[in-house]
Coordinates of C-alpha atoms and ligand atoms in Angstrom, one line a residue:
T88 CA 1.6 8.5 -37.8
G89 CA 3.5 11.7 -37.9
M90 CA 4.0 13.5 -34.6
F91 CA 3.1 10.9 -32.1
T92 CA 3.7 7.2 -31.1
F93 CA 1.0 4.5 -31.2
D94 CA 1.0 3.0 -27.8
P95 CA -2.3 1.2 -27.0
G96 CA -2.7 0.6 -23.3
Y97 CA 0.1 3.0 -22.7
G98 CA 2.6 0.2 -22.0
S99 CA 5.5 2.5 -22.6
T100 CA 4.2 5.9 -21.9
A101 CA 4.6 7.7 -18.6
N102 CA 1.8 10.2 -18.1
C103 CA 3.1 11.7 -14.8
K104 CA 5.9 12.0 -12.3
S105 CA 5.1 10.5 -8.9
E106 CA 6.9 10.0 -5.6
I107 CA 4.3 7.7 -4.1
S108 CA 5.0 4.2 -5.2
F109 CA 7.5 2.3 -7.3
V110 CA 7.0 -1.1 -8.8
D111 CA 10.2 -2.9 -9.8
G112 CA 8.8 -5.4 -12.2
K113 CA 12.0 -7.2 -12.9
K114 CA 13.0 -7.7 -9.3
G115 CA 9.5 -8.1 -8.0
E116 CA 9.6 -5.2 -5.5
L117 CA 7.1 -2.7 -4.4
V118 CA 7.8 0.4 -2.3
Y119 CA 5.6 3.2 -0.9
Y120 CA 7.6 6.4 -0.5
G121 CA 10.8 4.4 -0.4
H122 CA 9.5 1.9 2.2
P123 CA 9.5 -1.7 1.0
I124 CA 6.1 -3.3 1.3
E125 CA 7.5 -6.1 3.5
E126 CA 8.8 -3.5 6.0
L127 CA 5.4 -1.8 6.1
V128 CA 3.5 -5.0 6.7
E129 CA 5.9 -6.1 9.4
K130 CA 6.1 -2.8 11.4
Y131 CA 3.0 -0.7 10.6
K132 CA -0.7 -0.7 10.3
F133 CA -3.0 0.3 7.4
V134 CA -3.8 3.6 9.1
D135 CA -0.1 4.4 9.1
V136 CA 0.1 3.6 5.4
I137 CA -2.9 5.9 4.8
K138 CA -1.1 8.8 6.4
L139 CA 2.1 7.9 4.5
L140 CA 0.2 8.1 1.2
I141 CA -1.8 11.2 1.8
G142 CA 0.8 13.0 3.9
N143 CA 3.6 13.2 1.4
G144 CA 5.5 10.3 2.9
Y145 CA 5.0 11.1 6.6
I146 CA 5.5 8.2 8.8
F147 CA 4.1 8.4 12.4
P148 CA 7.0 8.5 14.9
T149 CA 4.8 7.3 17.8
K150 CA 1.9 4.9 18.4
E151 CA 0.0 7.8 20.1
E152 CA 0.0 9.9 16.9
S153 CA -1.1 6.8 14.9
D154 CA -3.9 6.1 17.3
Q155 CA -5.0 9.7 17.3
F156 CA -5.2 9.6 13.5
E157 CA -7.1 6.3 13.6
R158 CA -9.6 7.9 16.0
E159 CA -10.1 10.8 13.6
L160 CA -10.8 8.4 10.8
V161 CA -13.3 6.4 12.7
R162 CA -15.0 9.6 14.0
R163 CA -15.5 10.6 10.3
S164 CA -16.9 7.2 9.3
Y165 CA -20.6 8.3 9.7
I166 CA -22.5 9.2 6.6
H167 CA -25.3 11.7 6.0
E168 CA -28.8 10.1 6.4
G169 CA -29.6 11.4 2.8
L170 CA -26.8 9.3 1.5
R171 CA -28.0 6.3 3.5
K172 CA -31.4 6.7 1.8
I173 CA -29.9 6.8 -1.6
I174 CA -28.0 3.5 -0.9
D175 CA -31.2 2.1 0.5
A176 CA -33.0 2.8 -2.8
F177 CA -30.6 0.6 -4.8
P178 CA -32.2 -2.8 -5.7
D179 CA -31.4 -6.0 -3.9
G180 CA -29.0 -8.2 -5.9
A181 CA -27.0 -5.3 -7.3
H182 CA -23.2 -5.7 -7.2
P183 CA -21.7 -3.8 -4.3
M184 CA -19.2 -2.1 -6.6
A185 CA -22.0 -0.5 -8.7
N186 CA -23.4 0.7 -5.4
L187 CA -20.1 1.9 -4.1
S188 CA -19.0 4.0 -7.1
S189 CA -22.5 5.6 -7.2
S190 CA -22.4 6.5 -3.5
V191 CA -18.9 8.0 -3.8
S192 CA -20.1 10.0 -6.7
A193 CA -23.2 11.0 -4.7
L194 CA -20.9 12.1 -1.8
S195 CA -19.8 15.0 -4.0
T196 CA -23.3 16.4 -3.7
F197 CA -23.0 16.4 0.1
Y198 CA -19.7 18.2 0.2
Y199 CA -20.1 20.5 -2.7
D200 CA -19.7 23.9 -1.0
H201 CA -16.5 22.9 0.8
I202 CA -14.4 22.7 -2.3
D203 CA -12.1 25.4 -3.3
M204 CA -9.2 24.7 -5.6
E205 CA -7.1 27.3 -3.8
Y206 CA -6.9 25.6 -0.5
E207 CA -4.7 22.6 -0.1
A208 CA -6.0 21.9 3.4
E209 CA -9.5 21.4 2.0
Y210 CA -8.2 18.6 -0.1
Q211 CA -6.5 17.0 2.8
T212 CA -9.8 17.0 4.7
M213 CA -11.6 15.7 1.6
A214 CA -9.1 12.8 1.4
R215 CA -9.5 11.9 5.1
R216 CA -13.2 12.1 4.9
I217 CA -13.5 9.8 1.9
I218 CA -11.0 7.3 3.3
A219 CA -13.0 7.3 6.6
K220 CA -16.3 6.8 4.9
T221 CA -15.4 4.2 2.2
P222 CA -15.6 1.2 4.7
T223 CA -19.1 2.5 5.7
L224 CA -20.2 2.9 2.1
A225 CA -18.8 -0.5 1.2
A226 CA -20.5 -2.3 4.1
F227 CA -23.8 -0.5 3.4
A228 CA -23.4 -1.5 -0.3
Y229 CA -23.2 -5.1 0.7
R230 CA -26.1 -4.9 3.1
S231 CA -28.2 -3.1 0.5
S232 CA -27.3 -5.8 -2.1
V233 CA -28.7 -8.5 0.1
G234 CA -31.6 -6.5 1.4
S235 CA -30.4 -6.3 5.0
P236 CA -30.8 -3.3 7.3
F237 CA -27.7 -1.2 7.8
V238 CA -25.5 -1.3 10.8
Y239 CA -24.0 2.1 11.7
P240 CA -20.4 2.7 12.5
D241 CA -19.1 2.0 16.1
A242 CA -16.6 4.7 16.9
D243 CA -15.2 2.7 19.8
R244 CA -13.6 0.3 17.3
G245 CA -10.5 0.6 15.1
Y246 CA -10.7 1.5 11.4
V247 CA -10.5 -2.1 10.1
E248 CA -12.5 -3.7 12.9
N249 CA -15.3 -1.1 12.5
F250 CA -15.6 -2.2 8.8
L251 CA -15.9 -5.9 9.8
Y252 CA -18.4 -4.9 12.5
M253 CA -20.7 -3.0 10.0
L254 CA -20.5 -5.9 7.6
R255 CA -21.3 -8.6 10.1
A256 CA -23.3 -7.4 13.0
Y257 CA -27.0 -8.2 13.4
P258 CA -29.2 -5.2 12.6
H259 CA -29.6 -4.4 16.3
G260 CA -25.8 -4.0 16.5
K261 CA -24.9 -7.3 18.3
L262 CA -22.3 -9.6 16.9
K263 CA -22.7 -13.4 16.9
E264 CA -19.0 -13.7 17.7
E265 CA -16.6 -10.9 18.7
I266 CA -14.2 -9.9 15.9
S267 CA -10.8 -11.5 16.6
P268 CA -7.4 -9.6 16.4
I269 CA -6.2 -12.3 14.0
E270 CA -9.0 -11.4 11.5
V271 CA -8.4 -7.7 11.9
S272 CA -4.7 -8.0 11.4
A273 CA -5.1 -10.2 8.3
L274 CA -7.5 -7.7 6.7
D275 CA -5.2 -4.9 7.7
T276 CA -2.4 -6.6 5.8
I277 CA -4.6 -7.0 2.7
F278 CA -5.5 -3.3 2.8
M279 CA -1.8 -2.3 3.1
L280 CA -0.9 -4.5 0.1
H281 CA -3.5 -2.9 -2.1
A282 CA -2.8 0.8 -1.1
D283 CA -0.9 2.0 -4.2
H284 CA 0.6 0.5 -7.3
G285 CA 1.9 3.1 -9.8
Q286 CA -0.3 4.0 -12.7
N287 CA -2.6 1.0 -12.8
A288 CA -5.9 1.3 -14.7
S289 CA -7.9 2.8 -11.8
T290 CA -5.2 5.2 -10.6
A291 CA -4.6 6.4 -14.1
T292 CA -8.3 6.9 -14.4
V293 CA -8.5 8.9 -11.2
R294 CA -5.6 11.1 -12.4
N295 CA -7.1 11.5 -15.9
V296 CA -10.5 12.6 -14.5
A297 CA -8.9 14.8 -11.8
S298 CA -6.8 16.5 -14.5
T299 CA -10.0 18.2 -15.8
G300 CA -10.4 20.1 -12.5
V301 CA -13.5 18.2 -11.4
H302 CA -14.6 17.5 -7.8
P303 CA -12.2 14.9 -6.4
Y304 CA -15.0 12.5 -5.4
A305 CA -16.1 12.4 -9.0
A306 CA -12.6 11.4 -10.0
L307 CA -12.5 8.7 -7.2
S308 CA -15.9 7.4 -8.3
A309 CA -14.5 6.9 -11.8
G310 CA -11.5 5.0 -10.3
L311 CA -14.0 2.7 -8.6
S312 CA -15.6 2.0 -11.9
A313 CA -12.3 1.2 -13.5
L314 CA -11.3 -1.1 -10.6
W315 CA -14.5 -3.2 -11.0
G316 CA -13.4 -4.9 -14.2
K317 CA -12.2 -8.5 -14.0
A318 CA -8.9 -7.7 -15.7
H319 CA -8.2 -5.3 -12.7
G320 CA -9.7 -5.3 -9.2
G321 CA -12.5 -7.7 -10.2
A322 CA -9.9 -10.5 -10.7
N323 CA -10.0 -11.5 -7.0
E324 CA -13.7 -12.4 -7.4
S325 CA -13.1 -14.1 -10.7
V326 CA -10.2 -16.2 -9.2
M327 CA -12.7 -17.7 -6.7
D328 CA -15.3 -18.4 -9.5
Q329 CA -12.5 -20.1 -11.5
L330 CA -11.3 -22.2 -8.6
E331 CA -14.9 -23.3 -8.0
M332 CA -15.3 -24.1 -11.7
I333 CA -12.1 -26.1 -11.8
G334 CA -13.6 -27.9 -8.8
D335 CA -10.9 -30.6 -8.2
V336 CA -7.1 -30.8 -8.4
K337 CA -7.5 -33.5 -11.0
N338 CA -8.9 -30.9 -13.5
V339 CA -6.0 -28.4 -13.1
D340 CA -4.0 -29.7 -16.1
R341 CA -7.0 -29.5 -18.4
Y342 CA -7.6 -25.8 -17.4
I343 CA -3.9 -25.0 -17.7
A344 CA -4.1 -26.4 -21.3
K345 CA -7.1 -24.2 -22.0
A346 CA -5.3 -21.1 -20.7
K347 CA -2.4 -21.9 -23.1
D348 CA -4.7 -22.5 -26.1
K349 CA -4.6 -19.4 -28.3
N350 CA -8.0 -20.3 -29.8
D351 CA -9.6 -20.3 -26.3
S352 CA -10.3 -17.0 -24.6
F353 CA -9.9 -18.7 -21.2
R354 CA -7.2 -17.0 -19.0
L355 CA -5.9 -18.0 -15.6
M356 CA -7.3 -15.4 -13.3
G357 CA -4.8 -14.1 -10.8
F358 CA -1.9 -14.7 -13.1
G359 CA 0.1 -12.2 -15.1
H360 CA 0.8 -8.5 -14.8
R361 CA 1.7 -5.6 -17.0
V362 CA 4.6 -4.6 -14.9
Y363 CA 5.7 -7.6 -12.9
K364 CA 7.8 -10.0 -14.9
S365 CA 8.6 -12.0 -11.8
Y366 CA 6.7 -13.1 -8.7
D367 CA 4.4 -10.3 -7.4
P368 CA 5.7 -9.4 -3.9
R369 CA 2.2 -8.9 -2.7
A370 CA 1.3 -12.4 -3.7
R371 CA 4.3 -13.8 -1.8
I372 CA 3.2 -12.0 1.4
L373 CA -0.4 -13.3 0.9
R374 CA 0.7 -16.8 0.3
K375 CA 2.6 -16.7 3.6
L376 CA -0.4 -15.1 5.3
K377 CA -2.6 -17.9 4.1
D378 CA -0.2 -20.4 5.7
D379 CA 0.0 -18.4 8.9
L380 CA -3.8 -18.2 9.2
D381 CA -4.0 -22.0 8.6
Q382 CA -1.5 -22.6 11.4
K383 CA -3.4 -20.3 13.7
G384 CA -6.5 -22.5 13.2
V385 CA -8.5 -20.2 10.8
K386 CA -10.6 -22.5 8.8
M387 CA -9.6 -22.6 5.1
N388 CA -11.5 -24.0 2.2
Q389 CA -8.9 -26.8 1.8
R390 CA -10.3 -28.0 -1.5
L391 CA -9.8 -24.6 -3.1
V392 CA -6.4 -24.1 -1.4
E393 CA -5.2 -27.3 -2.9
I394 CA -6.5 -26.4 -6.4
A395 CA -4.7 -23.0 -6.2
E396 CA -1.5 -24.5 -5.0
K397 CA -1.6 -27.1 -7.8
I398 CA -2.2 -24.3 -10.4
E399 CA 0.8 -22.4 -9.1
E400 CA 2.9 -25.5 -9.1
V401 CA 2.1 -26.5 -12.6
A402 CA 2.0 -23.0 -14.2
T403 CA 5.3 -21.9 -12.6
Q404 CA 7.1 -24.8 -14.3
D405 CA 5.4 -24.6 -17.6
E406 CA 7.2 -23.2 -20.6
Y407 CA 4.1 -21.1 -21.7
F408 CA 3.9 -19.2 -18.4
L409 CA 7.7 -19.0 -17.9
S410 CA 8.4 -17.6 -21.4
R411 CA 5.8 -15.0 -20.9
S412 CA 6.8 -14.3 -17.2
L413 CA 3.3 -15.0 -15.9
Y414 CA 3.3 -15.5 -12.1
P415 CA 0.6 -15.3 -9.5
N416 CA -0.5 -11.7 -8.8
V417 CA -2.0 -10.1 -5.7
D418 CA -5.5 -11.4 -6.6
F419 CA -4.5 -15.0 -6.7
Y420 CA -4.5 -15.7 -2.9
S421 CA -6.4 -12.8 -1.6
G422 CA -9.8 -14.4 -2.3
I423 CA -8.9 -17.6 -0.4
I424 CA -7.9 -15.5 2.6
L425 CA -11.0 -13.4 2.5
T426 CA -13.2 -16.5 2.2
A427 CA -11.4 -17.8 5.3
L428 CA -12.3 -14.5 7.0
K429 CA -16.0 -15.2 6.1
I430 CA -16.1 -12.3 3.7
P431 CA -18.7 -12.7 1.0
K432 CA -17.3 -13.0 -2.5
S433 CA -19.0 -9.9 -3.8
M434 CA -17.1 -7.8 -1.3
F435 CA -13.6 -8.8 -2.5
T436 CA -13.4 -6.0 -5.0
P437 CA -14.9 -3.4 -2.6
I438 CA -12.1 -4.5 -0.2
F439 CA -9.5 -3.9 -2.8
A440 CA -11.2 -0.4 -3.2
I441 CA -10.9 0.4 0.5
G442 CA -7.3 -0.5 0.3
R443 CA -6.6 1.5 -2.9
M444 CA -8.5 4.6 -1.7
P445 CA -5.6 6.2 0.1
G446 CA -3.4 5.7 -3.0
W447 CA -5.9 7.3 -5.3
C448 CA -6.3 10.2 -2.8
G449 CA -2.5 10.6 -2.5
Q450 CA -2.2 10.7 -6.3
V451 CA -4.9 13.4 -6.6
L452 CA -3.2 15.5 -3.9
E453 CA 0.1 15.0 -5.7
L454 CA -1.5 16.1 -9.0
L455 CA -3.0 19.2 -7.4
Q456 CA 0.4 20.2 -6.0
E457 CA 1.6 20.7 -9.5
P458 CA 1.6 24.3 -10.6
N459 CA 0.2 23.6 -14.0
V460 CA -1.9 20.5 -14.2
K461 CA -1.9 19.2 -17.7
I462 CA -5.2 17.8 -18.8
T463 CA -4.9 14.2 -20.0
R464 CA -5.5 14.1 -23.7
P465 CA -4.0 11.2 -25.6
R466 CA -3.9 11.2 -29.4
Q467 CA -5.6 8.7 -31.6
M468 CA -4.6 7.0 -34.9
Y469 CA -7.3 7.9 -37.3
V470 CA -8.0 5.0 -39.6
G471 CA -11.3 6.2 -41.0
K472 CA -12.2 7.7 -44.4
Ligands
LIG537 N1 -3.5 -16.7 -18.6 C1 -3.1 -17.1 -19.8 N2 -2.3 -16.3 -20.6 C2 -2.0 -15.1 -20.2 C3 -2.5 -14.6 -19.0 C4 -3.3 -15.4 -18.1 N3 -3.7 -15.0 -17.0 N4 -2.1 -13.3 -18.8 C5 -1.4 -13.0 -19.9 N5 -1.3 -14.1 -20.8 C6 -0.6 -14.2 -22.0 C7 -1.4 -13.4 -23.1 O1 -2.2 -14.3 -23.8 C8 -0.2 -13.0 -24.0 O2 0.2 -14.1 -24.8 P1 0.8 -13.9 -26.3 O3 2.1 -13.1 -26.1 O4 1.0 -15.3 -26.8 O5 -0.2 -13.2 -27.0 C9 0.9 -12.7 -23.0 O6 0.6 -13.5 -21.9 C10 1.0 -11.2 -22.6 O7 -0.3 -10.9 -22.1 P2 -1.0 -9.5 -22.3 O8 -2.5 -9.6 -22.2 O9 -0.5 -8.8 -23.5 O10 -0.5 -8.7 -21.0 P3 -1.1 -7.3 -20.4 O11 0.0 -6.7 -19.7 O12 -1.8 -6.5 -21.4 O13 -2.2 -7.8 -19.4 C11 -3.2 -8.7 -17.4 C12 -2.0 -8.0 -18.0 C13 -3.1 -8.6 -15.9 C14 -4.5 -7.9 -17.8 C15 -3.3 -10.1 -17.9 O14 -2.1 -10.8 -17.4 C16 -4.5 -10.9 -17.4 O15 -5.6 -10.8 -18.1 N6 -4.5 -11.6 -16.2 C17 -5.6 -12.2 -15.7 C18 -6.5 -11.2 -14.9 C19 -5.8 -10.8 -13.6 O16 -5.4 -11.6 -12.8 N7 -5.8 -9.5 -13.3 C20 -5.3 -8.9 -12.1 C21 -4.0 -8.1 -12.3 S1 -3.1 -7.7 -10.8 C22 -4.0 -6.7 -9.8 C23 -4.9 -5.8 -10.5 O17 -4.5 -4.9 -11.3 O18 -6.1 -5.8 -10.1

C-alpha cells in the first residue's frame, strides 16, 4: 500500500491527543481528567462532571459553586418557540434520536450570529447552552414521537429532575407522583457513566466534523447520528429487545449458542467492546446500582433481570466469550435500570446522548484550543480498476 497503513475501524490509529478521558482496557478502568469514575459517582453529581469536562478538568470546590452552575444550566434549558414548532412538525412514531439529531442541527440556525472562531468564551457559552437544552430537546422528541403536547422546563427543579419532569408531567404541568430523589440519583449516575469515553464512534465523528471548522452544533448533531446505531449507543435499546425476545431463562443457552455460531449473525447485545478486554467498570457500577434500587424497593422487571443475570453467568464462563474477552458493557444493565425508572425504551439512547453531550463538547473545546487544527482525512486503499 505504499505510504500508509491499512487500519479499518482505526483499531490501532490515534487521531488526536486528549486529556479528557482514559480507558484502560486491560485493567477495566475509566478516568475523567484523572478522576476514577468510581470516585466521581461516589462524591459528585452529573453537573460537576459537566463542568469537569467542559472546564479543562475544573472540579467545583464547594457545593455553592456547583449549585450555581446547575441553576445556570436549568435557566438555559428553555428553547426558542420556532424550534418547538419544528419539533412539533415531526411525525408521530418517529424515533426520538432522529428527532434529536435534527433539532440539535436546527439549533445552529438559532445561534448562527453568535459564532466567532476567535473567541473561546463564545464556545464555552455554546457548550453550556447545548448541554442545558439537550434534556429539553430529548423530552420534546419523545413527546413528539407519541403525539403528546410538550411540557416546558421548570426552572425550580435540578438539571436531572427537570428532564424527568418534562418527560413525565401531564400537559398541564402536574405530575401524577412527585419525582423521587432515588430516581434522580440513579439517572444522575447513568449520565455520569456515559459522559466521555475516549474516541468512541460518536466522539470521533464529532471531532472529524468539527475539524472542518463547521458550526459546533452541526458537529454535535453528527455525533448524535453516529450514536444512534445499535453497535454503539443504540445497544441499550437492543439489549431490552433481545431480553424480551429470549423471554425466559430456559432459552438462554440456546441464544448463547446462536451468538457463538459463526454462520449466524446474532450477537449478544451489551457484550463486547473495542477497548475493554476485561469487565467494563461502568457495567460493574450499574450492576450494583440495579441491586441497590431493588433493595430500596424500586420495582424491577424480575423476569428480564433473571434472564440478564443468567446470560452473564453463562457467557462469563464460556470459552468462546473468555477467549475473545467479551464481558458485559455499559449498555447491558442500563436498560433494566431505565425500565425500572419507568423510562420508555425509545428514550434509552437519547439518555445516553444527554450523558455524552458534555464529553463531546469538551472534545470540541479541546480541539479548538489547538493552534493548528488538522482536518481529518484518512486514506483509502484503492482496489478499483
Ligand atoms: N456477541 C458474540 N460475539 C461477539 C460479540 C457479541 N456481542 N462481540 C464481539 N464478538 C466476537 C466477534 O464475532 C469476533 O469474533 P471472531 O474473532 O471469531 O471473528 C470477536 O468477538 C471480536 O469482535 P469484533 O466485532 O471484531 O470487535 P469490535 O471491537 O470490532 O466490536 C462491538 C466491538 C462493541 C461493536 C462488538 O463487541 C459488538 O457488536 N457488541 C454488541 C453491541 C454492543 O453491545 N455495543 C455497545 C458497545 S459499548 C457502549 C457503546 O459504545 O455504545
